PDB file of C-alpha atoms (C1' of nucleotides) in Angstrom:
ATOM      1  CA  MET A   1      25.847   6.103  13.473  1.00 63.00           C
ATOM      2  CA  ASP A   2      23.293   6.833  16.123  1.00 93.00           C
ATOM      3  CA  THR A   3      19.907   5.478  17.052  1.00 98.00           C
ATOM      4  CA  LEU A   4      18.268   8.828  16.409  1.00 98.00           C
ATOM      5  CA  GLN A   5      19.269   9.096  12.766  1.00 98.00           C
ATOM      6  CA  PHE A   6      18.320   5.486  12.147  1.00 98.00           C
ATOM      7  CA  THR A   7      14.883   5.752  13.701  1.00 98.00           C
ATOM      8  CA  LYS A   8      14.104   9.077  12.081  1.00 98.00           C
ATOM      9  CA  ALA A   9      15.087   7.683   8.704  1.00 98.00           C
ATOM     10  CA  ILE A  10      12.733   4.742   8.898  1.00 98.00           C
ATOM     11  CA  ALA A  11       9.863   6.410  10.766  1.00 98.00           C
ATOM     12  CA  HIS A  12       7.808   7.247   7.704  1.00 98.00           C
ATOM     13  CA  GLU A  13       5.152   5.234   5.946  1.00 98.00           C
ATOM     14  CA  THR A  14       6.360   5.913   2.419  1.00 98.00           C
ATOM     15  CA  ARG A  15       9.968   5.186   3.335  1.00 98.00           C
ATOM     16  CA  GLN A  16       8.983   1.883   4.877  1.00 98.00           C
ATOM     17  CA  GLU A  17       7.103   1.033   1.686  1.00 98.00           C
ATOM     18  CA  ILE A  18      10.183   1.917  -0.297  1.00 98.00           C
ATOM     19  CA  MET A  19      12.280  -0.227   2.002  1.00 98.00           C
ATOM     20  CA  SER A  20       9.966  -3.180   1.509  1.00 98.00           C
ATOM     21  CA  HIS A  21      10.274  -2.855  -2.243  1.00 98.00           C
ATOM     22  CA  LEU A  22      14.068  -2.636  -1.967  1.00 98.00           C
ATOM     23  CA  CYS A  23      14.395  -5.685   0.215  1.00 98.00           C
ATOM     24  CA  CYS A  24      16.584  -8.221  -1.632  1.00 96.00           C
ATOM     25  CA  VAL A  25      15.930  -6.377  -4.891  1.00 98.00           C
ATOM     26  CA  TRP A  26      17.702  -3.697  -6.920  1.00 98.00           C
ATOM     27  CA  LEU A  27      15.340  -1.044  -8.291  1.00 98.00           C
ATOM     28  CA  SER A  28      15.767   2.251 -10.102  1.00 98.00           C
ATOM     29  CA  VAL A  29      14.064   5.415  -8.945  1.00 98.00           C
ATOM     30  CA  ASN A  30      11.399   5.170 -11.614  1.00 98.00           C
ATOM     31  CA  ASP A  31      10.806   1.521 -10.797  1.00 98.00           C
ATOM     32  CA  LEU A  32      10.012   2.674  -7.285  1.00 98.00           C
ATOM     33  CA  VAL A  33       7.758   5.502  -8.418  1.00 98.00           C
ATOM     34  CA  GLU A  34       5.778   2.903 -10.356  1.00 97.00           C
ATOM     35  CA  LYS A  35       5.660   0.414  -7.515  1.00 98.00           C
ATOM     36  CA  LEU A  36       4.267   3.124  -5.273  1.00 98.00           C
ATOM     37  CA  GLY A  37       1.416   3.515  -7.736  1.00 94.00           C
ATOM     38  CA  GLY A  38       0.989   7.254  -7.943  1.00 89.00           C
ATOM     39  CA  LYS A  39       1.210   7.756  -4.199  1.00 96.00           C
ATOM     40  CA  VAL A  40       4.096  10.178  -4.607  1.00 97.00           C
ATOM     41  CA  ASN A  41       6.038  11.533  -7.547  1.00 97.00           C
ATOM     42  CA  GLN A  42       9.638  11.204  -8.624  1.00 98.00           C
ATOM     43  CA  PRO A  43      11.216  14.096  -6.713  1.00 98.00           C
ATOM     44  CA  THR A  44       9.591  12.881  -3.540  1.00 98.00           C
ATOM     45  CA  VAL A  45      10.937   9.385  -4.040  1.00 98.00           C
ATOM     46  CA  SER A  46      14.401  10.818  -4.660  1.00 98.00           C
ATOM     47  CA  HIS A  47      14.074  12.817  -1.465  1.00 98.00           C
ATOM     48  CA  HIS A  48      13.180   9.751   0.576  1.00 98.00           C
ATOM     49  CA  LEU A  49      15.987   7.763  -0.991  1.00 98.00           C
ATOM     50  CA  LYS A  50      18.416  10.457   0.016  1.00 98.00           C
ATOM     51  CA  ILE A  51      17.333  10.222   3.624  1.00 98.00           C
ATOM     52  CA  LEU A  52      17.789   6.460   3.536  1.00 98.00           C
ATOM     53  CA  GLU A  53      21.170   6.925   1.875  1.00 98.00           C
ATOM     54  CA  GLU A  54      22.353   9.414   4.475  1.00 98.00           C
ATOM     55  CA  ALA A  55      21.471   6.933   7.175  1.00 98.00           C
ATOM     56  CA  GLY A  56      23.489   4.276   5.358  1.00 98.00           C
ATOM     57  CA  LEU A  57      20.452   2.085   4.860  1.00 98.00           C
ATOM     58  CA  VAL A  58      20.782   1.507   1.121  1.00 98.00           C
ATOM     59  CA  HIS A  59      23.402   0.334  -1.312  1.00 98.00           C
ATOM     60  CA  ILE A  60      23.581   2.272  -4.563  1.00 98.00           C
ATOM     61  CA  ARG A  61      24.815   1.141  -7.947  1.00 98.00           C
ATOM     62  CA  GLN A  62      24.989   3.529 -10.866  1.00 97.00           C
ATOM     63  CA  GLU A  63      24.417   1.892 -14.247  1.00 97.00           C
ATOM     64  CA  GLY A  64      24.378   4.260 -17.150  1.00 96.00           C
ATOM     65  CA  LYS A  65      21.751   6.816 -16.526  1.00 97.00           C
ATOM     66  CA  TYR A  66      20.056   4.623 -13.960  1.00 98.00           C
ATOM     67  CA  ARG A  67      20.743   4.470 -10.263  1.00 98.00           C
ATOM     68  CA  PHE A  68      19.798   1.220  -8.637  1.00 98.00           C
ATOM     69  CA  TYR A  69      19.038   1.010  -4.959  1.00 98.00           C
ATOM     70  CA  THR A  70      18.744  -1.923  -2.619  1.00 98.00           C
ATOM     71  CA  LEU A  71      18.465  -2.275   1.129  1.00 98.00           C
ATOM     72  CA  ASN A  72      21.591  -2.578   3.242  1.00 98.00           C
ATOM     73  CA  GLN A  73      20.300  -5.362   5.410  1.00 97.00           C
ATOM     74  CA  GLU A  74      23.454  -5.727   7.426  1.00 96.00           C
ATOM     75  CA  ARG A  75      23.316  -2.094   8.474  1.00 97.00           C
ATOM     76  CA  ILE A  76      19.672  -2.426   9.421  1.00 97.00           C
ATOM     77  CA  THR A  77      20.469  -5.433  11.547  1.00 96.00           C
ATOM     78  CA  LEU A  78      23.300  -3.573  13.247  1.00 96.00           C
ATOM     79  CA  CYS A  79      21.121  -0.560  13.970  1.00 97.00           C
ATOM     80  CA  CYS A  80      18.428  -2.763  15.463  1.00 97.00           C
ATOM     81  CA  GLY A  81      21.050  -4.406  17.619  1.00 95.00           C
ATOM     82  CA  MET A  82      22.153  -0.981  18.759  1.00 96.00           C
ATOM     83  CA  LEU A  83      18.566  -0.126  19.674  1.00 97.00           C
ATOM     84  CA  ILE A  84      18.282  -3.259  21.775  1.00 96.00           C
ATOM     85  CA  GLN A  85      21.602  -2.597  23.465  1.00 95.00           C
ATOM     86  CA  THR A  86      20.510   0.933  24.294  1.00 97.00           C
ATOM     87  CA  PHE A  87      16.910   0.466  25.271  1.00 98.00           C
ATOM     88  CA  ALA A  88      16.660  -3.188  26.241  1.00 97.00           C
ATOM     89  CA  PRO A  89      20.022  -4.027  27.804  1.00 95.00           C
ATOM     90  CA  ASP A  90      18.493  -6.777  29.940  1.00 93.00           C
ATOM     91  CA  TYR A  91      17.987  -8.692  26.734  1.00 84.00           C
ATOM     92  CA  GLN A  92      20.859  -9.858  24.657  1.00 73.00           C
ATOM     93  CA  GLN A  93      20.713 -10.690  21.027  1.00 71.00           C
ATOM     94  CA  ALA A  94      22.808 -12.763  18.762  1.00 70.00           C
ATOM     95  CA  VAL A  95      22.550 -11.868  15.119  1.00 71.00           C
ATOM     96  CA  ILE A  96      23.431 -14.711  12.831  1.00 69.00           C
ATOM     97  CA  ARG A  97      23.636 -14.734   9.073  1.00 68.00           C
ATOM     98  CA  VAL A  98      21.260 -17.388   7.775  1.00 66.00           C
ATOM     99  CA  ASP A  99      23.956 -18.371   5.264  1.00 66.00           C
ATOM    100  CA  ASP A 100      26.327 -19.190   8.085  1.00 65.00           C
ATOM    101  CA  ILE A 101      24.097 -21.762   9.704  1.00 54.00           C
ATOM    102  CA  GLU A 102      22.402 -23.404   6.751  1.00 50.00           C
TER     103      GLU A 102
ATOM    104  CA  MET B   1       1.697  -3.701  16.703  1.00 63.00           C
ATOM    105  CA  ASP B   2       3.342  -2.485  13.557  1.00 93.00           C
ATOM    106  CA  THR B   3       6.782  -1.268  12.640  1.00 97.00           C
ATOM    107  CA  LEU B   4       5.461   2.167  11.731  1.00 98.00           C
ATOM    108  CA  GLN B   5       3.979   2.965  15.120  1.00 98.00           C
ATOM    109  CA  PHE B   6       7.078   1.653  16.871  1.00 98.00           C
ATOM    110  CA  THR B   7       9.532   3.656  14.803  1.00 98.00           C
ATOM    111  CA  LYS B   8       7.472   6.836  14.941  1.00 98.00           C
ATOM    112  CA  ALA B   9       7.210   6.510  18.697  1.00 98.00           C
ATOM    113  CA  ILE B  10      10.947   6.318  19.225  1.00 98.00           C
ATOM    114  CA  ALA B  11      12.072   8.684  16.454  1.00 98.00           C
ATOM    115  CA  HIS B  12      12.414  11.764  18.606  1.00 98.00           C
ATOM    116  CA  GLU B  13      15.369  13.035  20.562  1.00 98.00           C
ATOM    117  CA  THR B  14      13.472  13.907  23.709  1.00 98.00           C
ATOM    118  CA  ARG B  15      11.630  10.601  23.710  1.00 98.00           C
ATOM    119  CA  GLN B  16      14.897   8.713  23.376  1.00 98.00           C
ATOM    120  CA  GLU B  17      16.262  10.684  26.320  1.00 98.00           C
ATOM    121  CA  ILE B  18      13.164   9.795  28.293  1.00 98.00           C
ATOM    122  CA  MET B  19      13.606   6.159  27.316  1.00 98.00           C
ATOM    123  CA  SER B  20      17.195   6.186  28.511  1.00 98.00           C
ATOM    124  CA  HIS B  21      16.112   7.554  31.864  1.00 98.00           C
ATOM    125  CA  LEU B  22      13.377   4.924  32.138  1.00 98.00           C
ATOM    126  CA  CYS B  23      15.667   2.036  31.321  1.00 98.00           C
ATOM    127  CA  CYS B  24      15.602  -0.358  34.298  1.00 96.00           C
ATOM    128  CA  VAL B  25      14.205   2.429  36.487  1.00 98.00           C
ATOM    129  CA  TRP B  26      10.761   3.553  37.626  1.00 98.00           C
ATOM    130  CA  LEU B  27      10.295   7.335  37.516  1.00 98.00           C
ATOM    131  CA  SER B  28       7.379   9.693  38.009  1.00 98.00           C
ATOM    132  CA  VAL B  29       6.528  12.387  35.488  1.00 98.00           C
ATOM    133  CA  ASN B  30       8.077  15.100  37.617  1.00 98.00           C
ATOM    134  CA  ASP B  31      11.204  13.000  38.143  1.00 98.00           C
ATOM    135  CA  LEU B  32      11.551  12.969  34.368  1.00 98.00           C
ATOM    136  CA  VAL B  33      10.923  16.684  33.995  1.00 98.00           C
ATOM    137  CA  GLU B  34      13.786  17.226  36.446  1.00 97.00           C
ATOM    138  CA  LYS B  35      16.104  14.736  34.761  1.00 98.00           C
ATOM    139  CA  LEU B  36      15.559  16.537  31.476  1.00 98.00           C
ATOM    140  CA  GLY B  37      16.824  19.674  33.146  1.00 95.00           C
ATOM    141  CA  GLY B  38      14.453  22.316  31.856  1.00 89.00           C
ATOM    142  CA  LYS B  39      14.580  21.076  28.284  1.00 96.00           C
ATOM    143  CA  VAL B  40      10.816  20.687  28.175  1.00 98.00           C
ATOM    144  CA  ASN B  41       8.020  21.229  30.654  1.00 97.00           C
ATOM    145  CA  GLN B  42       5.572  18.892  32.326  1.00 98.00           C
ATOM    146  CA  PRO B  43       2.775  18.833  29.735  1.00 98.00           C
ATOM    147  CA  THR B  44       5.317  18.058  27.044  1.00 98.00           C
ATOM    148  CA  VAL B  45       6.758  15.164  29.018  1.00 98.00           C
ATOM    149  CA  SER B  46       3.249  13.831  29.602  1.00 98.00           C
ATOM    150  CA  HIS B  47       2.617  14.080  25.893  1.00 98.00           C
ATOM    151  CA  HIS B  48       5.738  12.110  25.031  1.00 98.00           C
ATOM    152  CA  LEU B  49       4.919   9.503  27.656  1.00 98.00           C
ATOM    153  CA  LYS B  50       1.507   9.059  26.099  1.00 98.00           C
ATOM    154  CA  ILE B  51       3.043   8.348  22.724  1.00 98.00           C
ATOM    155  CA  LEU B  52       5.341   5.763  24.289  1.00 98.00           C
ATOM    156  CA  GLU B  53       2.386   4.303  26.171  1.00 98.00           C
ATOM    157  CA  GLU B  54       0.260   4.024  23.036  1.00 98.00           C
ATOM    158  CA  ALA B  55       3.082   2.140  21.368  1.00 98.00           C
ATOM    159  CA  GLY B  56       3.229  -0.230  24.345  1.00 98.00           C
ATOM    160  CA  LEU B  57       6.796   0.754  25.137  1.00 98.00           C
ATOM    161  CA  VAL B  58       6.339   1.565  28.817  1.00 98.00           C
ATOM    162  CA  HIS B  59       4.936  -0.086  31.891  1.00 98.00           C
ATOM    163  CA  ILE B  60       2.898   2.179  34.163  1.00 98.00           C
ATOM    164  CA  ARG B  61       2.240   1.858  37.860  1.00 98.00           C
ATOM    165  CA  GLN B  62      -0.053   4.244  39.687  1.00 97.00           C
ATOM    166  CA  GLU B  63       0.917   4.912  43.271  1.00 97.00           C
ATOM    167  CA  GLY B  64      -1.250   7.427  45.056  1.00 96.00           C
ATOM    168  CA  LYS B  65      -1.101  10.619  43.089  1.00 97.00           C
ATOM    169  CA  TYR B  66       2.057   9.544  41.311  1.00 98.00           C
ATOM    170  CA  ARG B  67       2.329   7.612  38.072  1.00 98.00           C
ATOM    171  CA  PHE B  68       5.547   5.717  37.676  1.00 98.00           C
ATOM    172  CA  TYR B  69       6.851   4.746  34.281  1.00 98.00           C
ATOM    173  CA  THR B  70       9.522   2.312  33.189  1.00 98.00           C
ATOM    174  CA  LEU B  71      10.608   0.900  29.847  1.00 98.00           C
ATOM    175  CA  ASN B  72       9.015  -2.262  28.528  1.00 98.00           C
ATOM    176  CA  GLN B  73      12.239  -3.837  27.369  1.00 97.00           C
ATOM    177  CA  GLU B  74      10.651  -7.025  26.163  1.00 96.00           C
ATOM    178  CA  ARG B  75       8.358  -5.106  23.839  1.00 97.00           C
ATOM    179  CA  ILE B  76      11.264  -3.088  22.510  1.00 97.00           C
ATOM    180  CA  THR B  77      13.190  -6.252  21.795  1.00 97.00           C
ATOM    181  CA  LEU B  78      10.196  -7.759  20.020  1.00 96.00           C
ATOM    182  CA  CYS B  79       9.703  -4.655  17.886  1.00 97.00           C
ATOM    183  CA  CYS B  80      13.354  -4.642  16.896  1.00 96.00           C
ATOM    184  CA  GLY B  81      13.040  -8.288  15.956  1.00 95.00           C
ATOM    185  CA  MET B  82      10.057  -7.394  13.835  1.00 96.00           C
ATOM    186  CA  LEU B  83      12.098  -4.687  12.103  1.00 97.00           C
ATOM    187  CA  ILE B  84      14.823  -7.173  11.293  1.00 96.00           C
ATOM    188  CA  GLN B  85      12.333  -9.733  10.040  1.00 95.00           C
ATOM    189  CA  THR B  86      10.717  -7.139   7.817  1.00 97.00           C
ATOM    190  CA  PHE B  87      13.706  -5.242   6.503  1.00 98.00           C
ATOM    191  CA  ALA B  88      16.603  -7.650   6.930  1.00 97.00           C
ATOM    192  CA  PRO B  89      15.140 -11.101   6.367  1.00 95.00           C
ATOM    193  CA  ASP B  90      18.474 -12.477   5.176  1.00 93.00           C
ATOM    194  CA  TYR B  91      19.694 -12.083   8.733  1.00 84.00           C
ATOM    195  CA  GLN B  92      18.214 -14.021  11.551  1.00 72.00           C
ATOM    196  CA  GLN B  93      18.296 -13.053  15.172  1.00 70.00           C
ATOM    197  CA  ALA B  94      17.951 -14.961  18.352  1.00 70.00           C
ATOM    198  CA  VAL B  95      16.896 -12.876  21.326  1.00 71.00           C
ATOM    199  CA  ILE B  96      17.974 -14.380  24.599  1.00 69.00           C
ATOM    200  CA  ARG B  97      17.245 -13.157  28.100  1.00 68.00           C
ATOM    201  CA  VAL B  98      20.536 -12.601  29.888  1.00 66.00           C
ATOM    202  CA  ASP B  99      18.929 -14.146  32.985  1.00 66.00           C
ATOM    203  CA  ASP B 100      18.371 -17.359  31.100  1.00 65.00           C
ATOM    204  CA  ILE B 101      22.014 -17.896  30.255  1.00 53.00           C
ATOM    205  CA  GLU B 102      23.778 -16.628  33.348  1.00 50.00           C
TER     206      GLU B 102
ATOM    207  C1'  DT C   1      27.459  18.302 -30.735  1.00 91.56           C
ATOM    208  C1'  DT C   2      22.172  17.643 -29.936  1.00 91.56           C
ATOM    209  C1'  DG C   3      18.135  15.300 -28.146  1.00 91.56           C
ATOM    210  C1'  DA C   4      16.106  12.252 -25.001  1.00 91.56           C
ATOM    211  C1'  DC C   5      15.743  10.267 -20.734  1.00 91.56           C
ATOM    212  C1'  DA C   6      16.731   9.307 -15.580  1.00 91.56           C
ATOM    213  C1'  DT C   7      17.529  11.375 -11.426  1.00 91.56           C
ATOM    214  C1'  DA C   8      18.650  15.284  -8.239  1.00 91.56           C
ATOM    215  C1'  DT C   9      17.839  19.834  -6.514  1.00 91.56           C
ATOM    216  C1'  DT C  10      15.306  24.076  -5.556  1.00 91.56           C
ATOM    217  C1'  DG C  11      11.791  26.864  -3.675  1.00 91.56           C
ATOM    218  C1'  DA C  12       7.211  27.311  -2.257  1.00 91.56           C
ATOM    219  C1'  DT C  13       3.237  25.341   0.012  1.00 91.56           C
ATOM    220  C1'  DA C  14       0.920  21.900   2.796  1.00 91.56           C
ATOM    221  C1'  DT C  15       0.914  18.749   6.464  1.00 91.56           C
ATOM    222  C1'  DT C  16       2.411  16.858  10.660  1.00 91.56           C
ATOM    223  C1'  DT C  17       4.471  17.162  14.975  1.00 91.56           C
ATOM    224  C1'  DT C  18       6.128  19.573  18.960  1.00 91.56           C
ATOM    225  C1'  DT C  19       5.755  22.853  22.445  1.00 91.56           C
ATOM    226  C1'  DC C  20       3.786  25.721  25.886  1.00 91.56           C
ATOM    227  C1'  DG C  21       0.380  28.239  28.861  1.00 91.56           C
ATOM    228  C1'  DA C  22      -3.887  27.545  30.767  1.00 91.56           C
ATOM    229  C1'  DT C  23      -6.882  24.555  32.749  1.00 91.56           C
ATOM    230  C1'  DA C  24      -9.107  20.106  33.937  1.00 91.56           C
ATOM    231  C1'  DT C  25      -8.907  15.762  36.422  1.00 91.56           C
ATOM    232  C1'  DG C  26      -7.763  12.801  40.098  1.00 91.56           C
ATOM    233  C1'  DA C  27      -5.772  11.602  44.482  1.00 91.56           C
ATOM    234  C1'  DT C  28      -4.285  12.887  49.204  1.00 91.56           C
ATOM    235  C1'  DT C  29      -4.279  15.410  53.317  1.00 91.56           C
ATOM    236  C1'  DA C  30      -5.839  18.895  56.553  1.00 91.56           C
TER     237       DA C  30
ATOM    238  C1'  DT D   1     -15.337  19.583  52.443  1.00 91.56           C
ATOM    239  C1'  DA D   2     -11.474  22.504  50.978  1.00 91.56           C
ATOM    240  C1'  DA D   3      -6.700  22.960  49.826  1.00 91.56           C
ATOM    241  C1'  DT D   4      -2.808  20.963  47.647  1.00 91.56           C
ATOM    242  C1'  DC D   5      -0.109  18.453  44.674  1.00 91.56           C
ATOM    243  C1'  DA D   6       0.776  15.360  40.463  1.00 91.56           C
ATOM    244  C1'  DT D   7      -0.514  14.485  36.043  1.00 91.56           C
ATOM    245  C1'  DA D   8      -3.446  14.842  31.830  1.00 91.56           C
ATOM    246  C1'  DT D   9      -5.787  17.421  28.318  1.00 91.56           C
ATOM    247  C1'  DC D  10      -6.859  21.438  25.398  1.00 91.56           C
ATOM    248  C1'  DG D  11      -6.019  24.919  22.035  1.00 91.56           C
ATOM    249  C1'  DA D  12      -3.020  27.879  19.810  1.00 91.56           C
ATOM    250  C1'  DA D  13       1.600  28.965  18.054  1.00 91.56           C
ATOM    251  C1'  DA D  14       6.043  27.333  16.470  1.00 91.56           C
ATOM    252  C1'  DA D  15       9.009  24.107  14.346  1.00 91.56           C
ATOM    253  C1'  DA D  16      10.002  20.305  11.531  1.00 91.56           C
ATOM    254  C1'  DT D  17       8.961  17.495   7.693  1.00 91.56           C
ATOM    255  C1'  DA D  18       6.777  16.102   3.302  1.00 91.56           C
ATOM    256  C1'  DT D  19       5.135  17.181  -1.113  1.00 91.56           C
ATOM    257  C1'  DC D  20       4.973  18.980  -5.665  1.00 91.56           C
ATOM    258  C1'  DA D  21       6.012  21.776  -9.952  1.00 91.56           C
ATOM    259  C1'  DA D  22       9.730  23.562 -12.153  1.00 91.56           C
ATOM    260  C1'  DT D  23      14.261  23.113 -13.350  1.00 91.56           C
ATOM    261  C1'  DA D  24      19.113  21.592 -13.147  1.00 91.56           C
ATOM    262  C1'  DT D  25      22.425  17.892 -13.745  1.00 91.56           C
ATOM    263  C1'  DG D  26      24.292  13.954 -15.699  1.00 91.56           C
ATOM    264  C1'  DT D  27      24.329  10.050 -19.030  1.00 91.56           C
ATOM    265  C1'  DC D  28      23.722   7.847 -23.267  1.00 91.56           C
ATOM    266  C1'  DA D  29      22.752   7.482 -28.232  1.00 91.56           C
ATOM    267  C1'  DA D  30      22.164   9.451 -32.705  1.00 91.56           C
TER     268       DA D  30
END
DNA sequence: TTGACATATTGATATTTTTCGATATGATTA
DNA sequence: TAATCATATCGAAAAATATCAATATGTCAA
């Protein structure tokens, strides 16, 4: 788990779009292809999902012939914390689950 | 100031090395070339610095014929916060200056 | 089984990014 | 002013990444 893999994984317009669609939502690959509105085709979406998967940024649930993806928000938060620790050590962050305080 | 420019700016091994060297320290371009130990040459370092500059991630101070660079830690912290807000909204972060609490 | 559908993989091409040598710019000193 | 040094920019080549069409794999239902 390093900052380089994390940043490379998310440093792409289409992947960030995919991530937005997967935020708090489970979607299949074809759902995503549709949401992206013809911008890219199915193999390309699969390719991007794989990169996100390898970086640990998505949860995956297989259901029949479908694979559902959703964002791993905890991991994203951790990686961002790591970035701050590495490149902004004079700042300190506390990451708090909203659930824990409300 | 968007998440895409930020992530693209930092998603490169050499640039992350440069950022590490510039963390809490002011260095000239040639200082950096040396610190990188022959990995890349001066025009390449200048190129990477420009990308960091365009993303607002460095402070620059001209001193005679030298240009000194250092990391803009506050900006980095803000961008990471933006990432969390965008891609991990179920987590909430508080970013606190160490100076303010010690 | 077979057929149909969802997703992954492959291999080739296209695009983007990085890198370097050469050179330009800008500042300082002789 | 000329010479020197630090850094930036340019243009071409190299490397890395993204994209797509074709096809393989894997799952379900008939």
